mmCIF file of C-alpha atoms and ligand atoms in Angstrom:
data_model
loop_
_atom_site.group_PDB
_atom_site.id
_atom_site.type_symbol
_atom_site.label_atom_id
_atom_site.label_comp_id
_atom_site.label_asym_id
_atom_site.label_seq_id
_atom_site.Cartn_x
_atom_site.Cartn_y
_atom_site.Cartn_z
ATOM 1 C CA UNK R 45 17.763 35.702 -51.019
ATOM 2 C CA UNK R 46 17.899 32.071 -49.423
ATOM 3 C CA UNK R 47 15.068 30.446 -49.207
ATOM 4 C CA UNK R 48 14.039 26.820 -47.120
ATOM 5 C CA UNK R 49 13.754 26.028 -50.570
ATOM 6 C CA UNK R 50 17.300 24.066 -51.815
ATOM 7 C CA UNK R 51 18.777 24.871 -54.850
ATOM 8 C CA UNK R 52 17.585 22.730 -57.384
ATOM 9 C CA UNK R 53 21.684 22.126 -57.803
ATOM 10 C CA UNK R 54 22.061 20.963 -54.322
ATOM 11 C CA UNK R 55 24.235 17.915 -53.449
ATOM 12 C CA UNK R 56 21.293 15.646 -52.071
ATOM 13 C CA UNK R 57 23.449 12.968 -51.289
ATOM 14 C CA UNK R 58 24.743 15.201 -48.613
ATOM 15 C CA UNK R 59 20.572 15.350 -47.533
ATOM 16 C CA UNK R 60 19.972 11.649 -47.717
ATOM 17 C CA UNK R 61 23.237 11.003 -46.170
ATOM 18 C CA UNK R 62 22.773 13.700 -42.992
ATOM 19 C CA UNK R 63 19.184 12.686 -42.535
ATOM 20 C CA UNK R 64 20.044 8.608 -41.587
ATOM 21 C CA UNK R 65 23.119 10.029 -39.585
ATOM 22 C CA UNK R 66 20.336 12.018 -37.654
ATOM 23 C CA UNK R 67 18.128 8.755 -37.102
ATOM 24 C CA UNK R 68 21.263 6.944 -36.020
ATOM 25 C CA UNK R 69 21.126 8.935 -33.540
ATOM 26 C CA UNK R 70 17.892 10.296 -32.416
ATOM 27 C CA UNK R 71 17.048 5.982 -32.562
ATOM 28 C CA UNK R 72 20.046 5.612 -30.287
ATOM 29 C CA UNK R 73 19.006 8.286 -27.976
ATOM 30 C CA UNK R 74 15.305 7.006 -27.655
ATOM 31 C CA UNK R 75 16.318 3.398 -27.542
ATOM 32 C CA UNK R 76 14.761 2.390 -30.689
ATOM 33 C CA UNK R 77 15.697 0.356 -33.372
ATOM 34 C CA UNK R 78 16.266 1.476 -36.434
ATOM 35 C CA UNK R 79 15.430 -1.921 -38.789
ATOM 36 C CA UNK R 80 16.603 -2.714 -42.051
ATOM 37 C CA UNK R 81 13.309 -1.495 -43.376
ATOM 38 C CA UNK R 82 12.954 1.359 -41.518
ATOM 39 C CA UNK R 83 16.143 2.652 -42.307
ATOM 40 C CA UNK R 84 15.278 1.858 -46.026
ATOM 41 C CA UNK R 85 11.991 3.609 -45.648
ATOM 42 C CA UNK R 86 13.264 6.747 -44.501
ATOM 43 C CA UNK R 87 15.713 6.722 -46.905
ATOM 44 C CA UNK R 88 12.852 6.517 -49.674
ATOM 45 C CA UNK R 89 11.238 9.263 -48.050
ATOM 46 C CA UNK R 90 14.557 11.297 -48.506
ATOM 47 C CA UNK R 91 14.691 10.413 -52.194
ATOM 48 C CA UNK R 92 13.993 13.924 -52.968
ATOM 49 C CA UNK R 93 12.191 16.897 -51.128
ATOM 50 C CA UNK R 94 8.940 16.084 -52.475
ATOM 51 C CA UNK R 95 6.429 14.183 -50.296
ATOM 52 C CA UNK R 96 5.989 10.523 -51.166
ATOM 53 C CA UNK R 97 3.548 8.180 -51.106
ATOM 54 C CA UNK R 98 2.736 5.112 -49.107
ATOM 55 C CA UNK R 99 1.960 3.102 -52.293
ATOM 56 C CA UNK R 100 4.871 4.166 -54.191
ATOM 57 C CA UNK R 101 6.938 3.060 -51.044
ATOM 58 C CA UNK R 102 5.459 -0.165 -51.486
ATOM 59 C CA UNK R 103 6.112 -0.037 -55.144
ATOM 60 C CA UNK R 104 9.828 0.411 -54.998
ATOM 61 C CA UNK R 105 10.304 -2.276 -51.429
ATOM 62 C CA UNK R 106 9.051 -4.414 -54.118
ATOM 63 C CA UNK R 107 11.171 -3.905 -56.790
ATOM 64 C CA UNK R 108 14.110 -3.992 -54.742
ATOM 65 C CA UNK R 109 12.569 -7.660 -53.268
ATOM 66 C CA UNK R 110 11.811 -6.364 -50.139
ATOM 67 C CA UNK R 111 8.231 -7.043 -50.554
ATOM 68 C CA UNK R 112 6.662 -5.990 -47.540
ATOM 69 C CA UNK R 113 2.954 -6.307 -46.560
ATOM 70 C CA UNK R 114 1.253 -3.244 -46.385
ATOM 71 C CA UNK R 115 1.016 -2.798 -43.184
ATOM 72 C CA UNK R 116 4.875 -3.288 -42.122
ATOM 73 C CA UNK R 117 5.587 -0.385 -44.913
ATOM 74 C CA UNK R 118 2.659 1.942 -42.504
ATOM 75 C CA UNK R 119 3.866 0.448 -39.153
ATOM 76 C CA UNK R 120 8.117 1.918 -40.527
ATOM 77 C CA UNK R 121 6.507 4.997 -41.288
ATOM 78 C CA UNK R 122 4.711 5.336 -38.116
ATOM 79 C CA UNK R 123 7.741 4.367 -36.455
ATOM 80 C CA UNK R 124 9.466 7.370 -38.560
ATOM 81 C CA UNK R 125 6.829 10.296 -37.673
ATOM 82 C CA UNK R 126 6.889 9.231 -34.079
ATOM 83 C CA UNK R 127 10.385 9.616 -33.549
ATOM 84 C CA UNK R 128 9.949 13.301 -35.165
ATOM 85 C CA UNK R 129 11.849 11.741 -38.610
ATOM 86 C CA UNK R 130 9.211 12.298 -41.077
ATOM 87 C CA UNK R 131 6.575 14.651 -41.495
ATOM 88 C CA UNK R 132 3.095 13.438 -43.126
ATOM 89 C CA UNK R 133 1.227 15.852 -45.537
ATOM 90 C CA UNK R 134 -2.028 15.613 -44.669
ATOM 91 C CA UNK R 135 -3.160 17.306 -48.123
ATOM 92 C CA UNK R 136 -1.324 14.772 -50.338
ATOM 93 C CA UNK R 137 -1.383 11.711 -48.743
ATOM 94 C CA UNK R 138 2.302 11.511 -48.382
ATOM 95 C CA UNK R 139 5.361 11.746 -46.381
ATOM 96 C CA UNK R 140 8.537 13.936 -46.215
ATOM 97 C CA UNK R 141 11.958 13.860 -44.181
ATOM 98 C CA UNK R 142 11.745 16.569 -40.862
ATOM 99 C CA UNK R 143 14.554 19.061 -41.108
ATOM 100 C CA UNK R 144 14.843 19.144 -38.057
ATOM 101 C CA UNK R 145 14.923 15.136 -36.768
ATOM 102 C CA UNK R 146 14.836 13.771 -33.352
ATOM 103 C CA UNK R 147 12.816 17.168 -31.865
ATOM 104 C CA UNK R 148 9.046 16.010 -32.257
ATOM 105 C CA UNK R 149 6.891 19.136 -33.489
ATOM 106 C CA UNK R 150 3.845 19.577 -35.959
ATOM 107 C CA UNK R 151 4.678 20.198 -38.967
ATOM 108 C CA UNK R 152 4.547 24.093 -41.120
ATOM 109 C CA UNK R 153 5.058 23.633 -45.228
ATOM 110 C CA UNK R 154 5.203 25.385 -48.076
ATOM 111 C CA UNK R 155 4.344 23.183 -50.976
ATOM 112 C CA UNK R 156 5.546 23.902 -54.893
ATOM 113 C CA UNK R 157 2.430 22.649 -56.913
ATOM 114 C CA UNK R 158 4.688 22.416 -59.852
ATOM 115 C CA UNK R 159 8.129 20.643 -58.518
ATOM 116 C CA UNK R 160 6.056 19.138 -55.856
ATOM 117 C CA UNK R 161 8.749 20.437 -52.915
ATOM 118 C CA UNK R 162 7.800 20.485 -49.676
ATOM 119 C CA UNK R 163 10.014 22.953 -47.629
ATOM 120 C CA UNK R 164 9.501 23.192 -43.859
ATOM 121 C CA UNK R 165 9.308 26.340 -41.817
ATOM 122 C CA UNK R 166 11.402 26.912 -38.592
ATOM 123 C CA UNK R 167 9.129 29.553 -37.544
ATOM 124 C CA UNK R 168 6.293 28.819 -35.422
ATOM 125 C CA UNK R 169 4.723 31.543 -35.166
ATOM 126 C CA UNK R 170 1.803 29.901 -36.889
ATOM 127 C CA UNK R 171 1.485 27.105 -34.700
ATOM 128 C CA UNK R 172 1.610 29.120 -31.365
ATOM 129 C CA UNK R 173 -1.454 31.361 -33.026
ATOM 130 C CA UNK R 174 -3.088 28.225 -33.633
ATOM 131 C CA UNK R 175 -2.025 27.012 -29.914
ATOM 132 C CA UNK R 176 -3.435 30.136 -28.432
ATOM 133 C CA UNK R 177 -6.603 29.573 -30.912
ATOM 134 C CA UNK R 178 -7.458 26.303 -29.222
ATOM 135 C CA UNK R 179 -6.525 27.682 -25.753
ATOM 136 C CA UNK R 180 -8.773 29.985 -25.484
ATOM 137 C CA UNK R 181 -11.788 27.540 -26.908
ATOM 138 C CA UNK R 182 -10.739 25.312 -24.979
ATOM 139 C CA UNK R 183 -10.176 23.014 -27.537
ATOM 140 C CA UNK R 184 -7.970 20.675 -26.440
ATOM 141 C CA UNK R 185 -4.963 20.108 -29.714
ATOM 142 C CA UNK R 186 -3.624 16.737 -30.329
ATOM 143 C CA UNK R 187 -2.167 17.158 -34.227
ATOM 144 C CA UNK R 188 -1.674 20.740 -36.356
ATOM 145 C CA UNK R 189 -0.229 20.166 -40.002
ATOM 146 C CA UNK R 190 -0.289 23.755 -41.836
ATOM 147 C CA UNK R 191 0.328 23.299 -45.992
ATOM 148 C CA UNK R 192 0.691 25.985 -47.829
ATOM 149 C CA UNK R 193 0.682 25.436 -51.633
ATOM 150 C CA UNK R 194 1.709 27.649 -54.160
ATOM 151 C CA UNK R 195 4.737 27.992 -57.081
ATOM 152 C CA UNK R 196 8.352 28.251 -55.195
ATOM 153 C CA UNK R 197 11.028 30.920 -56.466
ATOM 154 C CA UNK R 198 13.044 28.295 -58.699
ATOM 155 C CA UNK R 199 9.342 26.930 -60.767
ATOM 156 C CA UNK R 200 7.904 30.401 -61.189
ATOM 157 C CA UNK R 201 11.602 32.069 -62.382
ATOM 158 C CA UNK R 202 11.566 28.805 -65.165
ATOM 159 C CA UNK R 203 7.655 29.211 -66.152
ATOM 160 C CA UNK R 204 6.983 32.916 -66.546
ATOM 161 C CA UNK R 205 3.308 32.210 -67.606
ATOM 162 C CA UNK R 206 2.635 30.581 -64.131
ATOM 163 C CA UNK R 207 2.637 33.627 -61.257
HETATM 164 ZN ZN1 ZN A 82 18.378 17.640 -50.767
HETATM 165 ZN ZN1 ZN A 83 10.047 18.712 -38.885
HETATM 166 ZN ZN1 ZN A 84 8.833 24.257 -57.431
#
């Protein structure tokens, strides 16, 4: 059965290489500019499917002597989750590449504890229950970020002691 989860096999050049084709464009179509560092941001985000951290961001600018301030590394990544290119994990701290770029929506995961994958649900049937939840409490929603954690197919098939 296919899963939102890749094969661990997967060509993820092909990822890296669709997901800055997608901000090429989404940037284009929004009249935004999509900066050296930005660009090199979200490409450090797409270094794997795992969420990643700001600091480790900052780590690697640095090695590769971009050495940004802090908050220039934030402002790329703000820049990144407003134009529906990256996803932040509430849970972890972290950030992750949208599958689905350039169409601005909250974000549904299912996170591998063990690889550390984050794989993001089309379906939304979760966030129109939680839509209709705040609806009808008159609550009014700004942000919804549902994380579910738990072992995906390829981690628990490799560790039979962890179900
Ligand atoms: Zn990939
Ligand atoms: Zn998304
Ligand atoms: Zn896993």
């Amino acid at each position: 059965m296919k899963t939102a989860f890749l094969d661990k096999g997967h060509d993820h050049g092909d990822c890296i290489q669709a997901a800055l084709n997608a901000a090429e464009v989404v940037c284009q179509k929004q009249k935004a500019r999509l900066t050296p560092i930005r660009r090199r941001v979200l490409e450090l985000v797409w270094r794997g499917h795992a969420p990643v951290g700001a600091y480790e961001l900052l780590q690697i600018l640095k090695d590769e002597g971009f050495n940004p301030a802090p908050p220039t590394v934030y402002r790329a990544l703000d820049f990144l989750i407003q134009h529906g290119l990256v996803h932040r994990i509430s849970s972890l701290n972290a950030f992750v590449g949208c599958s689905r770029p350039g169409d601005v929506h909250d974000g549904t995961f299912l996170i591998c504890r063990t690889c550390g994958t984050a794989a993001e649900m089309l379906d939304q049937t979760v966030l129109g229950t939680i839509g209709d939840m705040a609806l009808s409490n008159k609550f009014s929603l700004s942000h919804v970020s549902v994380e579910a954690v738990g072992v995906c197919v390829d981690c628990r098939d490799g560790d039979r002691t962890e179900v």
